[in-house]
Amino acid sequence: MAGELPFEQPLLEFRAKIDELRKLGADKKIDFSDEIGRLEERYKVLEEEIYANLTVQHKMQIAKSPMRPTTLDYIQAVCTDFLELHGDRMFADDLAIVGGIAKLNGLPVTVVGHQKGKDTKDNIARNFGMPHPEGFRKALRLMQQADKFNRPIITFIDVPGAYPGGAAEERGQAEAIARNLREMASFGVPVICVVIGEGGSGGALALGVGNRVLMLEHAIYSVISPEGAASILFKDASRSLEAAEKMKITAQDILELGVIDDIVPEPKGGAHKDKSLQADAIREKLWQHLQELLPMSREELKEDRFNKFRALGRVSHYQHLG
């Protein structure tokens, strides 16, 4: 198994026993095929039981796993002819945001997303996927270019939150996020947003104003990170699980609330278990939703996006009292 998470430890131990018995049989020239077969069957039952009953905590572990595919992984696997573009033309090139021009099934599109690092050195260079204002401004520049040349926009969301440091605030972090929200609402081209891992706070929303918002099956999406919510609500970041359960951050909960439009299924155990299969599932969903959006006029696309977000958060008086 690759990229085992804490809740998968029983599976890892079971697999080790099977491999040990198989090695013993080979060394001693003893046929353990019947015993190995029975253990394999028990392994499958245990595997099915674990993955069929994933808790919020388990989904948080999957969503935050360093083994999980990143935006660049998906762009290169889902699209062809990717040309990465750099810089916000104002301050710097923020490596926590990547984007450029590509083709999806032969259709020219603009792709933009948060990018976490693959190792410690890469994570430091990319600020652990937490953008500065110049990152959001780079994303906006690429999306405005797409709107000008009538290219659909696809965003990949995977961020714990926008970088909260002093330098980011000095350069207008809040303004950069707010401008993205306003401008994305006004684009006359199809915009599809996909939450591929963590979707945390304004850092996620800055790339999240789309005609369609999709989530991978084990991704999480929230107005604030569970750790941040626990720090504010309980004055204790260690109670992040309790906060996550109250916030309803899983794809299944958020689909029921109407915040997202569709869930992209993941391979058993998460996207990192089969990156190729996951990329195929994302491509299929993107193409499906694009076929619904492409026939719309620019004004219809704006109206569709406006109506989608205006409808969020509506509850009846009786539901509120109950």
Short mmCIF file of C-alpha atoms in Angstrom, two decimals:
data_model
loop_
_atom_site.label_atom_id
_atom_site.label_comp_id
_atom_site.label_asym_id
_atom_site.label_seq_id
_atom_site.Cartn_x
_atom_site.Cartn_y
_atom_site.Cartn_z
CA MET A 1 0.00 0.00 0.00
CA ALA A 2 1.16 3.52 -0.73
CA GLY A 3 0.62 6.53 1.51
CA GLU A 4 -1.00 4.74 4.44
CA LEU A 5 -2.96 6.96 6.81
CA PRO A 6 -3.44 6.33 10.56
CA PHE A 7 -6.87 4.71 10.18
CA GLU A 8 -5.43 2.32 7.57
CA GLN A 9 -2.95 0.79 10.03
CA PRO A 10 -5.03 -2.39 10.53
CA LEU A 11 -4.91 -2.99 6.77
CA LEU A 12 -1.15 -2.43 6.72
CA GLU A 13 -0.64 -4.94 9.52
CA PHE A 14 -2.92 -7.48 7.84
CA ARG A 15 -1.09 -7.11 4.54
CA ALA A 16 2.25 -7.59 6.34
CA LYS A 17 1.02 -10.91 7.77
CA ILE A 18 -0.06 -12.10 4.33
CA ASP A 19 3.29 -11.15 2.81
CA GLU A 20 5.13 -12.83 5.68
CA LEU A 21 3.20 -16.07 5.20
CA ARG A 22 3.81 -15.96 1.44
CA LYS A 23 7.56 -15.45 2.02
CA LEU A 24 7.67 -18.27 4.58
CA GLY A 25 6.00 -20.62 2.13
CA ALA A 26 8.53 -19.75 -0.57
CA ASP A 27 11.51 -20.19 1.80
CA LYS A 28 10.32 -23.48 3.34
CA LYS A 29 8.79 -24.89 0.14
CA ILE A 30 5.42 -25.22 1.90
CA ASP A 31 2.08 -24.63 0.18
CA PHE A 32 0.15 -22.03 2.18
CA SER A 33 -2.17 -21.10 -0.70
CA ASP A 34 -5.36 -22.06 1.18
CA GLU A 35 -4.39 -20.05 4.26
CA ILE A 36 -3.29 -17.09 2.12
CA GLY A 37 -6.58 -17.23 0.21
CA ARG A 38 -8.59 -17.08 3.42
CA LEU A 39 -6.50 -14.17 4.71
CA GLU A 40 -6.97 -12.33 1.41
CA GLU A 41 -10.74 -12.72 1.73
CA ARG A 42 -10.65 -11.40 5.32
CA TYR A 43 -8.46 -8.52 4.14
CA LYS A 44 -11.05 -7.55 1.49
CA VAL A 45 -13.84 -7.63 4.09
CA LEU A 46 -11.84 -5.43 6.48
CA GLU A 47 -10.92 -3.05 3.66
CA GLU A 48 -14.55 -2.70 2.60
CA GLU A 49 -15.64 -2.14 6.19
CA ILE A 50 -13.06 0.61 6.79
CA TYR A 51 -13.66 2.54 3.56
CA ALA A 52 -17.44 2.23 3.76
CA ASN A 53 -17.49 3.89 7.19
CA LEU A 54 -15.12 6.84 6.86
CA THR A 55 -15.63 9.49 9.54
CA VAL A 56 -15.06 13.23 9.28
CA GLN A 57 -11.67 12.68 10.90
CA HIS A 58 -10.73 10.08 8.29
CA LYS A 59 -11.79 12.38 5.45
CA MET A 60 -9.72 15.21 6.93
CA GLN A 61 -6.70 12.90 6.98
CA ILE A 62 -7.28 11.93 3.34
CA ALA A 63 -7.84 15.53 2.20
CA LYS A 64 -4.68 16.75 3.92
CA SER A 65 -2.49 13.77 2.96
CA PRO A 66 0.87 14.81 1.46
CA MET A 67 0.44 11.88 -0.95
CA ARG A 68 -2.68 13.43 -2.47
CA PRO A 69 -2.33 14.59 -6.12
CA THR A 70 -1.82 18.33 -6.59
CA THR A 71 -3.16 20.83 -9.12
CA LEU A 72 -0.19 20.32 -11.46
CA ASP A 73 -0.67 16.54 -11.28
CA TYR A 74 -4.28 16.92 -12.41
CA ILE A 75 -3.59 19.56 -15.07
CA GLN A 76 -0.98 17.33 -16.68
CA ALA A 77 -3.15 14.20 -16.43
CA VAL A 78 -6.54 15.71 -17.32
CA CYS A 79 -5.45 18.20 -19.99
CA THR A 80 -3.02 18.33 -22.89
CA ASP A 81 -0.73 21.03 -24.31
CA PHE A 82 -0.39 22.82 -20.97
CA LEU A 83 1.54 26.09 -21.13
CA GLU A 84 2.22 27.54 -17.68
CA LEU A 85 2.12 31.33 -17.37
CA HIS A 86 3.82 33.26 -14.57
CA GLY A 87 3.60 36.48 -12.59
CA ASP A 88 0.96 39.02 -11.62
CA ARG A 89 2.64 41.88 -13.58
CA MET A 90 2.70 43.90 -10.36
CA PHE A 91 4.99 42.36 -7.76
CA ALA A 92 6.13 38.74 -8.13
CA ASP A 93 5.39 35.21 -9.28
CA ASP A 94 3.71 33.39 -6.38
CA LEU A 95 4.46 29.66 -6.70
CA ALA A 96 1.50 28.80 -4.44
CA ILE A 97 -0.72 29.52 -7.46
CA VAL A 98 -0.15 27.90 -10.85
CA GLY A 99 -2.02 28.36 -14.09
CA GLY A 100 -1.93 28.72 -17.80
CA ILE A 101 -3.50 27.58 -21.06
CA ALA A 102 -4.31 23.96 -21.90
CA LYS A 103 -6.74 21.80 -23.87
CA LEU A 104 -9.50 19.62 -22.44
CA ASN A 105 -10.55 17.02 -25.01
CA GLY A 106 -9.21 19.41 -27.64
CA LEU A 107 -11.06 22.46 -26.27
CA PRO A 108 -8.82 25.42 -25.30
CA VAL A 109 -9.28 26.27 -21.60
CA THR A 110 -7.55 28.29 -18.91
CA VAL A 111 -6.59 26.31 -15.82
CA VAL A 112 -5.66 27.85 -12.46
CA GLY A 113 -5.16 26.33 -9.02
CA HIS A 114 -3.43 26.23 -5.67
CA GLN A 115 -0.21 24.26 -5.65
CA LYS A 116 1.26 22.53 -2.60
CA GLY A 117 4.79 21.19 -2.58
CA LYS A 118 5.89 17.60 -3.11
CA ASP A 119 8.61 17.67 -0.45
CA THR A 120 9.95 20.00 2.23
CA LYS A 121 12.02 22.12 -0.17
CA ASP A 122 9.14 22.42 -2.63
CA ASN A 123 6.67 23.21 0.14
CA ILE A 124 8.85 26.05 1.40
CA ALA A 125 9.14 27.47 -2.12
CA ARG A 126 5.35 27.24 -2.55
CA ASN A 127 4.61 28.45 0.99
CA PHE A 128 2.78 25.18 1.70
CA GLY A 129 0.17 26.14 -0.89
CA MET A 130 -0.90 29.34 0.92
CA PRO A 131 -0.95 32.23 -1.59
CA HIS A 132 0.15 35.81 -1.08
CA PRO A 133 -1.84 38.61 -2.78
CA GLU A 134 0.33 38.32 -5.89
CA GLY A 135 -0.83 34.72 -6.25
CA PHE A 136 -4.48 35.72 -6.34
CA ARG A 137 -3.65 38.58 -8.71
CA LYS A 138 -1.83 36.16 -11.02
CA ALA A 139 -4.90 33.93 -11.00
CA LEU A 140 -7.11 36.90 -11.78
CA ARG A 141 -4.86 38.03 -14.64
CA LEU A 142 -5.11 34.58 -16.24
CA MET A 143 -8.87 34.40 -15.75
CA GLN A 144 -9.37 37.87 -17.22
CA GLN A 145 -7.31 36.78 -20.21
CA ALA A 146 -9.57 33.74 -20.57
CA ASP A 147 -12.66 35.93 -20.45
CA LYS A 148 -11.19 38.23 -23.12
CA PHE A 149 -10.47 35.34 -25.49
CA ASN A 150 -13.64 33.39 -24.66
CA ARG A 151 -11.93 30.38 -23.06
CA PRO A 152 -13.70 28.36 -20.33
CA ILE A 153 -12.03 28.58 -16.92
CA ILE A 154 -11.25 25.58 -14.70
CA THR A 155 -9.96 26.14 -11.18
CA PHE A 156 -8.50 23.54 -8.81
CA ILE A 157 -8.91 24.38 -5.12
CA ASP A 158 -6.53 22.92 -2.53
CA VAL A 159 -5.54 25.35 0.22
CA PRO A 160 -5.69 25.48 4.02
CA GLY A 161 -6.20 29.24 3.73
CA ALA A 162 -4.63 32.37 2.28
CA TYR A 163 -1.28 33.26 3.85
CA PRO A 164 -2.02 35.34 7.00
CA GLY A 165 1.43 36.89 7.46
CA GLY A 166 2.22 40.57 7.84
CA ALA A 167 3.80 40.93 4.40
CA ALA A 168 0.67 39.55 2.74
CA GLU A 169 -1.55 41.93 4.68
CA GLU A 170 0.70 44.89 3.78
CA ARG A 171 0.31 44.05 0.09
CA GLY A 172 -3.48 43.85 0.29
CA GLN A 173 -4.44 40.23 0.92
CA ALA A 174 -8.10 40.96 1.68
CA GLU A 175 -8.43 43.30 -1.30
CA ALA A 176 -6.92 40.72 -3.67
CA ILE A 177 -9.38 38.04 -2.51
CA ALA A 178 -12.35 40.43 -2.67
CA ARG A 179 -11.41 41.55 -6.18
CA ASN A 180 -11.27 37.92 -7.35
CA LEU A 181 -14.75 37.29 -5.96
CA ARG A 182 -16.15 40.34 -7.75
CA GLU A 183 -14.41 39.71 -11.05
CA MET A 184 -15.17 35.98 -11.20
CA ALA A 185 -18.85 36.80 -10.75
CA SER A 186 -18.73 38.97 -13.87
CA PHE A 187 -17.03 36.63 -16.36
CA GLY A 188 -18.96 35.75 -19.50
CA VAL A 189 -17.36 32.33 -19.98
CA PRO A 190 -18.08 28.99 -18.25
CA VAL A 191 -16.31 28.68 -14.89
CA ILE A 192 -15.99 25.29 -13.21
CA CYS A 193 -14.29 24.99 -9.80
CA VAL A 194 -13.06 21.67 -8.39
CA VAL A 195 -12.13 21.22 -4.71
CA ILE A 196 -9.43 18.52 -4.90
CA GLY A 197 -8.19 18.50 -1.29
CA GLU A 198 -8.60 21.22 1.30
CA GLY A 199 -10.89 24.14 0.56
CA GLY A 200 -10.18 26.55 3.37
CA SER A 201 -11.48 30.07 3.97
CA GLY A 202 -11.01 33.05 1.62
CA GLY A 203 -8.03 31.36 0.00
CA ALA A 204 -10.44 28.81 -1.48
CA LEU A 205 -13.25 31.27 -2.22
CA ALA A 206 -10.87 33.43 -4.27
CA LEU A 207 -10.88 30.65 -6.89
CA GLY A 208 -14.34 29.33 -6.07
CA VAL A 209 -16.94 31.54 -7.79
CA GLY A 210 -18.05 29.25 -10.60
CA ASN A 211 -21.12 28.22 -12.55
CA ARG A 212 -20.43 24.75 -11.22
CA VAL A 213 -18.54 23.86 -8.04
CA LEU A 214 -17.44 20.23 -7.78
CA MET A 215 -15.73 18.36 -4.95
CA LEU A 216 -13.76 15.17 -4.86
CA GLU A 217 -15.45 12.55 -2.71
CA HIS A 218 -13.04 12.87 0.23
CA ALA A 219 -12.20 16.59 -0.08
CA ILE A 220 -13.24 19.14 2.56
CA TYR A 221 -14.58 22.68 2.09
CA SER A 222 -15.24 25.26 4.78
CA VAL A 223 -15.39 28.98 5.53
CA ILE A 224 -12.45 28.53 7.89
CA SER A 225 -10.04 25.70 8.62
CA PRO A 226 -11.19 23.33 11.40
CA GLU A 227 -8.13 24.31 13.42
CA GLY A 228 -8.93 28.02 13.02
CA ALA A 229 -12.57 27.48 13.94
CA ALA A 230 -11.60 25.54 17.07
CA SER A 231 -9.20 28.30 18.10
CA ILE A 232 -11.95 30.91 17.80
CA LEU A 233 -14.93 28.93 19.13
CA PHE A 234 -13.25 26.85 21.82
CA LYS A 235 -9.94 28.69 22.34
CA ASP A 236 -8.33 25.32 21.69
CA ALA A 237 -7.03 24.29 18.23
CA SER A 238 -6.78 20.66 19.37
CA ARG A 239 -10.60 20.49 19.21
CA SER A 240 -10.49 20.80 15.41
CA LEU A 241 -12.35 17.51 14.90
CA GLU A 242 -15.25 18.73 17.02
CA ALA A 243 -15.34 21.96 15.02
CA ALA A 244 -15.21 20.07 11.72
CA GLU A 245 -18.18 17.91 12.67
CA LYS A 246 -20.25 20.98 13.52
CA MET A 247 -19.27 22.86 10.35
CA LYS A 248 -20.34 20.07 7.95
CA ILE A 249 -17.22 20.19 5.79
CA THR A 250 -17.45 16.92 3.82
CA ALA A 251 -18.54 16.75 0.19
CA GLN A 252 -21.63 14.75 1.11
CA ASP A 253 -22.79 17.31 3.69
CA ILE A 254 -22.06 20.27 1.44
CA LEU A 255 -23.87 18.76 -1.54
CA GLU A 256 -26.93 18.28 0.67
CA LEU A 257 -26.70 21.95 1.71
CA GLY A 258 -26.58 23.01 -1.94
CA VAL A 259 -23.18 24.70 -1.74
CA ILE A 260 -21.67 22.44 -4.41
CA ASP A 261 -23.21 20.93 -7.54
CA ASP A 262 -21.61 17.51 -7.90
CA ILE A 263 -19.24 15.03 -6.27
CA VAL A 264 -16.39 13.41 -8.20
CA PRO A 265 -15.94 9.80 -7.00
CA GLU A 266 -12.51 8.75 -5.72
CA PRO A 267 -10.77 5.38 -5.92
CA LYS A 268 -11.11 3.23 -2.82
CA GLY A 269 -8.96 4.83 -0.11
CA GLY A 270 -8.58 8.19 -1.83
CA ALA A 271 -7.23 9.90 -4.95
CA HIS A 272 -3.62 9.07 -4.09
CA LYS A 273 -4.31 5.34 -4.47
CA ASP A 274 -4.85 5.63 -8.24
CA LYS A 275 -4.00 9.05 -9.69
CA SER A 276 -4.74 8.00 -13.27
CA LEU A 277 -8.22 6.72 -12.41
CA GLN A 278 -8.90 9.90 -10.44
CA ALA A 279 -7.82 12.10 -13.34
CA ASP A 280 -10.17 10.20 -15.66
CA ALA A 281 -13.08 10.78 -13.25
CA ILE A 282 -12.33 14.52 -13.06
CA ARG A 283 -12.06 14.83 -16.84
CA GLU A 284 -15.40 13.07 -17.29
CA LYS A 285 -17.18 15.36 -14.81
CA LEU A 286 -15.60 18.53 -16.23
CA TRP A 287 -16.63 17.61 -19.75
CA GLN A 288 -20.15 16.70 -18.63
CA HIS A 289 -20.71 20.08 -16.98
CA LEU A 290 -19.00 22.00 -19.78
CA GLN A 291 -21.46 20.53 -22.27
CA GLU A 292 -24.28 22.07 -20.22
CA LEU A 293 -22.58 25.47 -20.00
CA LEU A 294 -21.03 25.98 -23.44
CA PRO A 295 -24.35 26.62 -25.26
CA MET A 296 -25.15 29.52 -22.89
CA SER A 297 -24.56 33.13 -23.92
CA ARG A 298 -22.26 35.39 -21.92
CA GLU A 299 -25.23 37.01 -20.20
CA GLU A 300 -26.82 33.65 -19.43
CA LEU A 301 -23.60 32.43 -17.84
CA LYS A 302 -23.40 35.53 -15.62
CA GLU A 303 -27.05 35.12 -14.63
CA ASP A 304 -26.56 31.42 -13.93
CA ARG A 305 -23.61 32.17 -11.64
CA PHE A 306 -25.46 35.01 -9.91
CA ASN A 307 -28.52 32.86 -9.21
CA LYS A 308 -26.39 30.01 -7.89
CA PHE A 309 -24.70 32.09 -5.23
CA ARG A 310 -27.77 34.16 -4.36
CA ALA A 311 -29.57 30.93 -3.51
CA LEU A 312 -26.98 29.81 -0.93
CA GLY A 313 -27.98 29.84 2.72
CA ARG A 314 -31.74 30.04 2.31
CA VAL A 315 -33.71 28.38 5.10
CA SER A 316 -37.34 28.62 6.03
CA HIS A 317 -38.50 30.43 9.18
CA TYR A 318 -39.63 27.16 10.71
CA GLN A 319 -36.35 25.40 9.90
CA HIS A 320 -34.48 28.22 11.59
CA LEU A 321 -36.60 28.00 14.74
CA GLY A 322 -36.31 24.23 14.81
#
